[in-house]
Amino acid sequence: MKPSPRVARRKVLAALGVAAAGVSTACTLRPRTTAPSATAPLADLVGPVGEWRVEQVLPLVAGAVPVLMRTPEGKKFQVDLLRAEVDGPRAVAQAGGLALYLANGGTGDRPSTAVEEQGARALAQRLTQLASERGDPAIPGLLTLSERLTAHRQAVLTPWS
């Protein structure tokens, strides 16, 4: 009987690592097969918006759609899209039925930078343009800021850092 060849443990682990990396890459390259999110109509926002840049539009969180942006200098900031309301807290900008609020970790008492406010207004202009081309986006579950504060006050929602 012929003795079986010995394989070094490190070679086996290295081969398993390469195989796992291949599976991981295949998974990330595979097209999405799940149902589109409620923010799918807003996916066109990703990219340049004037001098600012939309990095990502996240799915609905506690009644709001977080939009992750960068200033012209590359600083990160977050704009939360909510349903507009007549008598509620004043938004930084509005686009049709959407109100845009800067998420800076405050409770409405923390000042935002002028550059972030300008970025939110540029985003509102882009949203208005998209709405004129395709109509207002339907986002099920979107709340006003007053509704969000009532329903999700206990939630700790931290801005993009």
PDB file of C-alpha atoms in Angstrom:
ATOM      1  CA  MET A   1       0.000   0.000   0.000  1.00  0.00           C
ATOM      2  CA  LYS A   2       1.306   3.409  -1.020  1.00  0.00           C
ATOM      3  CA  PRO A   3       1.473   6.109   1.703  1.00  0.00           C
ATOM      4  CA  SER A   4      -0.763   9.124   1.122  1.00  0.00           C
ATOM      5  CA  PRO A   5       1.027  12.406   0.392  1.00  0.00           C
ATOM      6  CA  ARG A   6       1.128  14.917   3.229  1.00  0.00           C
ATOM      7  CA  VAL A   7      -0.266  18.361   2.635  1.00  0.00           C
ATOM      8  CA  ALA A   8       0.943  21.198   4.785  1.00  0.00           C
ATOM      9  CA  ARG A   9      -1.724  22.831   6.904  1.00  0.00           C
ATOM     10  CA  ARG A  10      -0.711  26.297   5.637  1.00  0.00           C
ATOM     11  CA  LYS A  11      -1.237  25.249   2.022  1.00  0.00           C
ATOM     12  CA  VAL A  12      -4.720  23.974   2.836  1.00  0.00           C
ATOM     13  CA  LEU A  13      -5.594  27.187   4.671  1.00  0.00           C
ATOM     14  CA  ALA A  14      -4.204  29.294   1.814  1.00  0.00           C
ATOM     15  CA  ALA A  15      -6.287  27.343  -0.713  1.00  0.00           C
ATOM     16  CA  LEU A  16      -9.399  27.785   1.424  1.00  0.00           C
ATOM     17  CA  GLY A  17      -8.688  31.516   1.669  1.00  0.00           C
ATOM     18  CA  VAL A  18      -8.401  31.851  -2.116  1.00  0.00           C
ATOM     19  CA  ALA A  19     -11.640  29.900  -2.564  1.00  0.00           C
ATOM     20  CA  ALA A  20     -13.431  32.090  -0.015  1.00  0.00           C
ATOM     21  CA  ALA A  21     -12.198  35.244  -1.753  1.00  0.00           C
ATOM     22  CA  GLY A  22     -13.527  33.910  -5.061  1.00  0.00           C
ATOM     23  CA  VAL A  23     -16.933  33.196  -3.530  1.00  0.00           C
ATOM     24  CA  SER A  24     -16.989  36.642  -1.939  1.00  0.00           C
ATOM     25  CA  THR A  25     -16.171  38.330  -5.254  1.00  0.00           C
ATOM     26  CA  ALA A  26     -18.796  36.297  -7.073  1.00  0.00           C
ATOM     27  CA  CYS A  27     -21.390  37.313  -4.504  1.00  0.00           C
ATOM     28  CA  THR A  28     -20.605  41.006  -4.808  1.00  0.00           C
ATOM     29  CA  LEU A  29     -20.689  40.904  -8.597  1.00  0.00           C
ATOM     30  CA  ARG A  30     -23.968  38.988  -8.805  1.00  0.00           C
ATOM     31  CA  PRO A  31     -26.901  41.196  -9.816  1.00  0.00           C
ATOM     32  CA  ARG A  32     -29.480  42.011  -7.203  1.00  0.00           C
ATOM     33  CA  THR A  33     -32.413  39.630  -7.249  1.00  0.00           C
ATOM     34  CA  THR A  34     -34.382  41.036  -4.348  1.00  0.00           C
ATOM     35  CA  ALA A  35     -37.340  43.333  -4.779  1.00  0.00           C
ATOM     36  CA  PRO A  36     -36.386  46.959  -5.380  1.00  0.00           C
ATOM     37  CA  SER A  37     -36.378  49.159  -2.297  1.00  0.00           C
ATOM     38  CA  ALA A  38     -38.759  51.996  -1.685  1.00  0.00           C
ATOM     39  CA  THR A  39     -35.937  54.392  -2.582  1.00  0.00           C
ATOM     40  CA  ALA A  40     -35.434  52.965  -6.092  1.00  0.00           C
ATOM     41  CA  PRO A  41     -36.966  56.083  -7.711  1.00  0.00           C
ATOM     42  CA  LEU A  42     -34.205  58.087  -6.011  1.00  0.00           C
ATOM     43  CA  ALA A  43     -31.320  55.927  -7.230  1.00  0.00           C
ATOM     44  CA  ASP A  44     -30.685  58.449 -10.032  1.00  0.00           C
ATOM     45  CA  LEU A  45     -29.528  60.947  -7.419  1.00  0.00           C
ATOM     46  CA  VAL A  46     -26.187  59.193  -6.943  1.00  0.00           C
ATOM     47  CA  GLY A  47     -23.441  61.216  -8.565  1.00  0.00           C
ATOM     48  CA  PRO A  48     -22.647  64.911  -8.933  1.00  0.00           C
ATOM     49  CA  VAL A  49     -25.236  67.470  -7.860  1.00  0.00           C
ATOM     50  CA  GLY A  50     -23.698  70.781  -8.810  1.00  0.00           C
ATOM     51  CA  GLU A  51     -20.465  71.072  -6.822  1.00  0.00           C
ATOM     52  CA  TRP A  52     -21.661  68.493  -4.272  1.00  0.00           C
ATOM     53  CA  ARG A  53     -21.851  64.738  -4.655  1.00  0.00           C
ATOM     54  CA  VAL A  54     -24.499  62.234  -3.605  1.00  0.00           C
ATOM     55  CA  GLU A  55     -22.605  59.151  -2.454  1.00  0.00           C
ATOM     56  CA  GLN A  56     -25.535  56.925  -1.534  1.00  0.00           C
ATOM     57  CA  VAL A  57     -29.305  56.893  -1.048  1.00  0.00           C
ATOM     58  CA  LEU A  58     -30.132  54.547   1.818  1.00  0.00           C
ATOM     59  CA  PRO A  59     -33.382  52.652   2.319  1.00  0.00           C
ATOM     60  CA  LEU A  60     -36.113  54.124   4.485  1.00  0.00           C
ATOM     61  CA  VAL A  61     -35.044  54.410   8.155  1.00  0.00           C
ATOM     62  CA  ALA A  62     -37.559  55.429  10.831  1.00  0.00           C
ATOM     63  CA  GLY A  63     -39.745  57.161   8.246  1.00  0.00           C
ATOM     64  CA  ALA A  64     -36.952  59.054   6.446  1.00  0.00           C
ATOM     65  CA  VAL A  65     -34.679  58.414   3.466  1.00  0.00           C
ATOM     66  CA  PRO A  66     -31.073  59.260   4.375  1.00  0.00           C
ATOM     67  CA  VAL A  67     -29.013  60.708   1.520  1.00  0.00           C
ATOM     68  CA  LEU A  68     -25.259  60.604   2.096  1.00  0.00           C
ATOM     69  CA  MET A  69     -23.442  63.519   0.451  1.00  0.00           C
ATOM     70  CA  ARG A  70     -20.054  65.221   0.222  1.00  0.00           C
ATOM     71  CA  THR A  71     -19.229  68.900   0.070  1.00  0.00           C
ATOM     72  CA  PRO A  72     -17.006  70.246  -2.734  1.00  0.00           C
ATOM     73  CA  GLU A  73     -14.100  69.880  -0.260  1.00  0.00           C
ATOM     74  CA  GLY A  74     -14.981  66.209   0.350  1.00  0.00           C
ATOM     75  CA  LYS A  75     -16.535  66.550   3.831  1.00  0.00           C
ATOM     76  CA  LYS A  76     -19.319  64.042   4.554  1.00  0.00           C
ATOM     77  CA  PHE A  77     -22.814  65.108   5.527  1.00  0.00           C
ATOM     78  CA  GLN A  78     -26.309  63.637   5.538  1.00  0.00           C
ATOM     79  CA  VAL A  79     -29.626  64.975   4.323  1.00  0.00           C
ATOM     80  CA  ASP A  80     -32.801  63.228   5.480  1.00  0.00           C
ATOM     81  CA  LEU A  81     -35.747  63.282   3.069  1.00  0.00           C
ATOM     82  CA  LEU A  82     -39.140  63.396   4.766  1.00  0.00           C
ATOM     83  CA  ARG A  83     -42.677  64.222   3.708  1.00  0.00           C
ATOM     84  CA  ALA A  84     -43.300  67.979   3.742  1.00  0.00           C
ATOM     85  CA  GLU A  85     -45.707  69.420   6.304  1.00  0.00           C
ATOM     86  CA  VAL A  86     -47.306  72.846   6.510  1.00  0.00           C
ATOM     87  CA  ASP A  87     -47.063  73.625  10.232  1.00  0.00           C
ATOM     88  CA  GLY A  88     -44.089  71.485  11.221  1.00  0.00           C
ATOM     89  CA  PRO A  89     -40.448  72.296  11.811  1.00  0.00           C
ATOM     90  CA  ARG A  90     -38.910  74.296   8.989  1.00  0.00           C
ATOM     91  CA  ALA A  91     -36.859  72.284   6.505  1.00  0.00           C
ATOM     92  CA  VAL A  92     -33.585  73.487   4.991  1.00  0.00           C
ATOM     93  CA  ALA A  93     -35.117  72.962   1.554  1.00  0.00           C
ATOM     94  CA  GLN A  94     -38.234  71.565  -0.055  1.00  0.00           C
ATOM     95  CA  ALA A  95     -38.843  69.765  -3.341  1.00  0.00           C
ATOM     96  CA  GLY A  96     -42.511  69.258  -4.103  1.00  0.00           C
ATOM     97  CA  GLY A  97     -43.875  67.024  -1.363  1.00  0.00           C
ATOM     98  CA  LEU A  98     -40.423  66.310   0.109  1.00  0.00           C
ATOM     99  CA  ALA A  99     -38.773  68.232   2.936  1.00  0.00           C
ATOM    100  CA  LEU A 100     -34.997  68.088   3.295  1.00  0.00           C
ATOM    101  CA  TYR A 101     -33.410  68.240   6.744  1.00  0.00           C
ATOM    102  CA  LEU A 102     -29.714  68.149   7.604  1.00  0.00           C
ATOM    103  CA  ALA A 103     -28.897  65.289   9.972  1.00  0.00           C
ATOM    104  CA  ASN A 104     -26.127  66.703  12.145  1.00  0.00           C
ATOM    105  CA  GLY A 105     -26.783  64.845  15.388  1.00  0.00           C
ATOM    106  CA  GLY A 106     -28.642  67.743  16.986  1.00  0.00           C
ATOM    107  CA  THR A 107     -32.264  68.188  17.909  1.00  0.00           C
ATOM    108  CA  GLY A 108     -32.828  71.214  15.727  1.00  0.00           C
ATOM    109  CA  ASP A 109     -30.669  73.431  17.897  1.00  0.00           C
ATOM    110  CA  ARG A 110     -27.288  72.667  16.331  1.00  0.00           C
ATOM    111  CA  PRO A 111     -26.250  74.965  13.496  1.00  0.00           C
ATOM    112  CA  SER A 112     -25.260  73.477  10.172  1.00  0.00           C
ATOM    113  CA  THR A 113     -22.608  74.831   7.871  1.00  0.00           C
ATOM    114  CA  ALA A 114     -23.594  77.068   4.980  1.00  0.00           C
ATOM    115  CA  VAL A 115     -21.922  74.640   2.561  1.00  0.00           C
ATOM    116  CA  GLU A 116     -24.101  71.754   3.809  1.00  0.00           C
ATOM    117  CA  GLU A 117     -27.239  73.915   3.532  1.00  0.00           C
ATOM    118  CA  GLN A 118     -26.281  74.865  -0.032  1.00  0.00           C
ATOM    119  CA  GLY A 119     -25.758  71.172  -0.813  1.00  0.00           C
ATOM    120  CA  ALA A 120     -29.230  70.338   0.528  1.00  0.00           C
ATOM    121  CA  ARG A 121     -30.697  73.101  -1.658  1.00  0.00           C
ATOM    122  CA  ALA A 122     -28.819  71.780  -4.698  1.00  0.00           C
ATOM    123  CA  LEU A 123     -30.249  68.333  -3.935  1.00  0.00           C
ATOM    124  CA  ALA A 124     -33.749  69.857  -3.695  1.00  0.00           C
ATOM    125  CA  GLN A 125     -33.281  71.401  -7.149  1.00  0.00           C
ATOM    126  CA  ARG A 126     -32.220  68.006  -8.535  1.00  0.00           C
ATOM    127  CA  LEU A 127     -35.250  66.343  -6.909  1.00  0.00           C
ATOM    128  CA  THR A 128     -37.531  69.004  -8.423  1.00  0.00           C
ATOM    129  CA  GLN A 129     -35.983  68.365 -11.840  1.00  0.00           C
ATOM    130  CA  LEU A 130     -36.500  64.597 -11.525  1.00  0.00           C
ATOM    131  CA  ALA A 131     -40.109  65.137 -10.366  1.00  0.00           C
ATOM    132  CA  SER A 132     -40.828  67.331 -13.411  1.00  0.00           C
ATOM    133  CA  GLU A 133     -39.462  64.601 -15.691  1.00  0.00           C
ATOM    134  CA  ARG A 134     -41.096  61.573 -13.999  1.00  0.00           C
ATOM    135  CA  GLY A 135     -43.510  62.813 -11.357  1.00  0.00           C
ATOM    136  CA  ASP A 136     -43.087  62.765  -7.603  1.00  0.00           C
ATOM    137  CA  PRO A 137     -41.421  59.577  -6.325  1.00  0.00           C
ATOM    138  CA  ALA A 138     -43.696  57.218  -4.411  1.00  0.00           C
ATOM    139  CA  ILE A 139     -41.980  56.334  -1.136  1.00  0.00           C
ATOM    140  CA  PRO A 140     -44.206  54.177   1.074  1.00  0.00           C
ATOM    141  CA  GLY A 141     -43.690  54.752   4.795  1.00  0.00           C
ATOM    142  CA  LEU A 142     -42.251  58.268   4.458  1.00  0.00           C
ATOM    143  CA  LEU A 143     -43.199  60.391   7.481  1.00  0.00           C
ATOM    144  CA  THR A 144     -43.212  64.098   8.222  1.00  0.00           C
ATOM    145  CA  LEU A 145     -40.621  65.276  10.743  1.00  0.00           C
ATOM    146  CA  SER A 146     -43.336  65.717  13.392  1.00  0.00           C
ATOM    147  CA  GLU A 147     -44.592  62.152  12.804  1.00  0.00           C
ATOM    148  CA  ARG A 148     -41.050  60.830  12.872  1.00  0.00           C
ATOM    149  CA  LEU A 149     -40.255  62.533  16.175  1.00  0.00           C
ATOM    150  CA  THR A 150     -43.466  61.162  17.695  1.00  0.00           C
ATOM    151  CA  ALA A 151     -43.059  57.613  16.382  1.00  0.00           C
ATOM    152  CA  HIS A 152     -39.278  57.232  16.656  1.00  0.00           C
ATOM    153  CA  ARG A 153     -38.135  59.567  19.421  1.00  0.00           C
ATOM    154  CA  GLN A 154     -36.515  56.630  21.228  1.00  0.00           C
ATOM    155  CA  ALA A 155     -34.425  55.748  18.199  1.00  0.00           C
ATOM    156  CA  VAL A 156     -30.875  57.043  18.189  1.00  0.00           C
ATOM    157  CA  LEU A 157     -30.294  58.139  14.622  1.00  0.00           C
ATOM    158  CA  THR A 158     -26.738  59.247  14.128  1.00  0.00           C
ATOM    159  CA  PRO A 159     -25.607  61.021  10.997  1.00  0.00           C
ATOM    160  CA  TRP A 160     -23.119  59.558   8.556  1.00  0.00           C
ATOM    161  CA  SER A 161     -19.621  59.898   9.945  1.00  0.00           C
TER     162      SER A 161
END
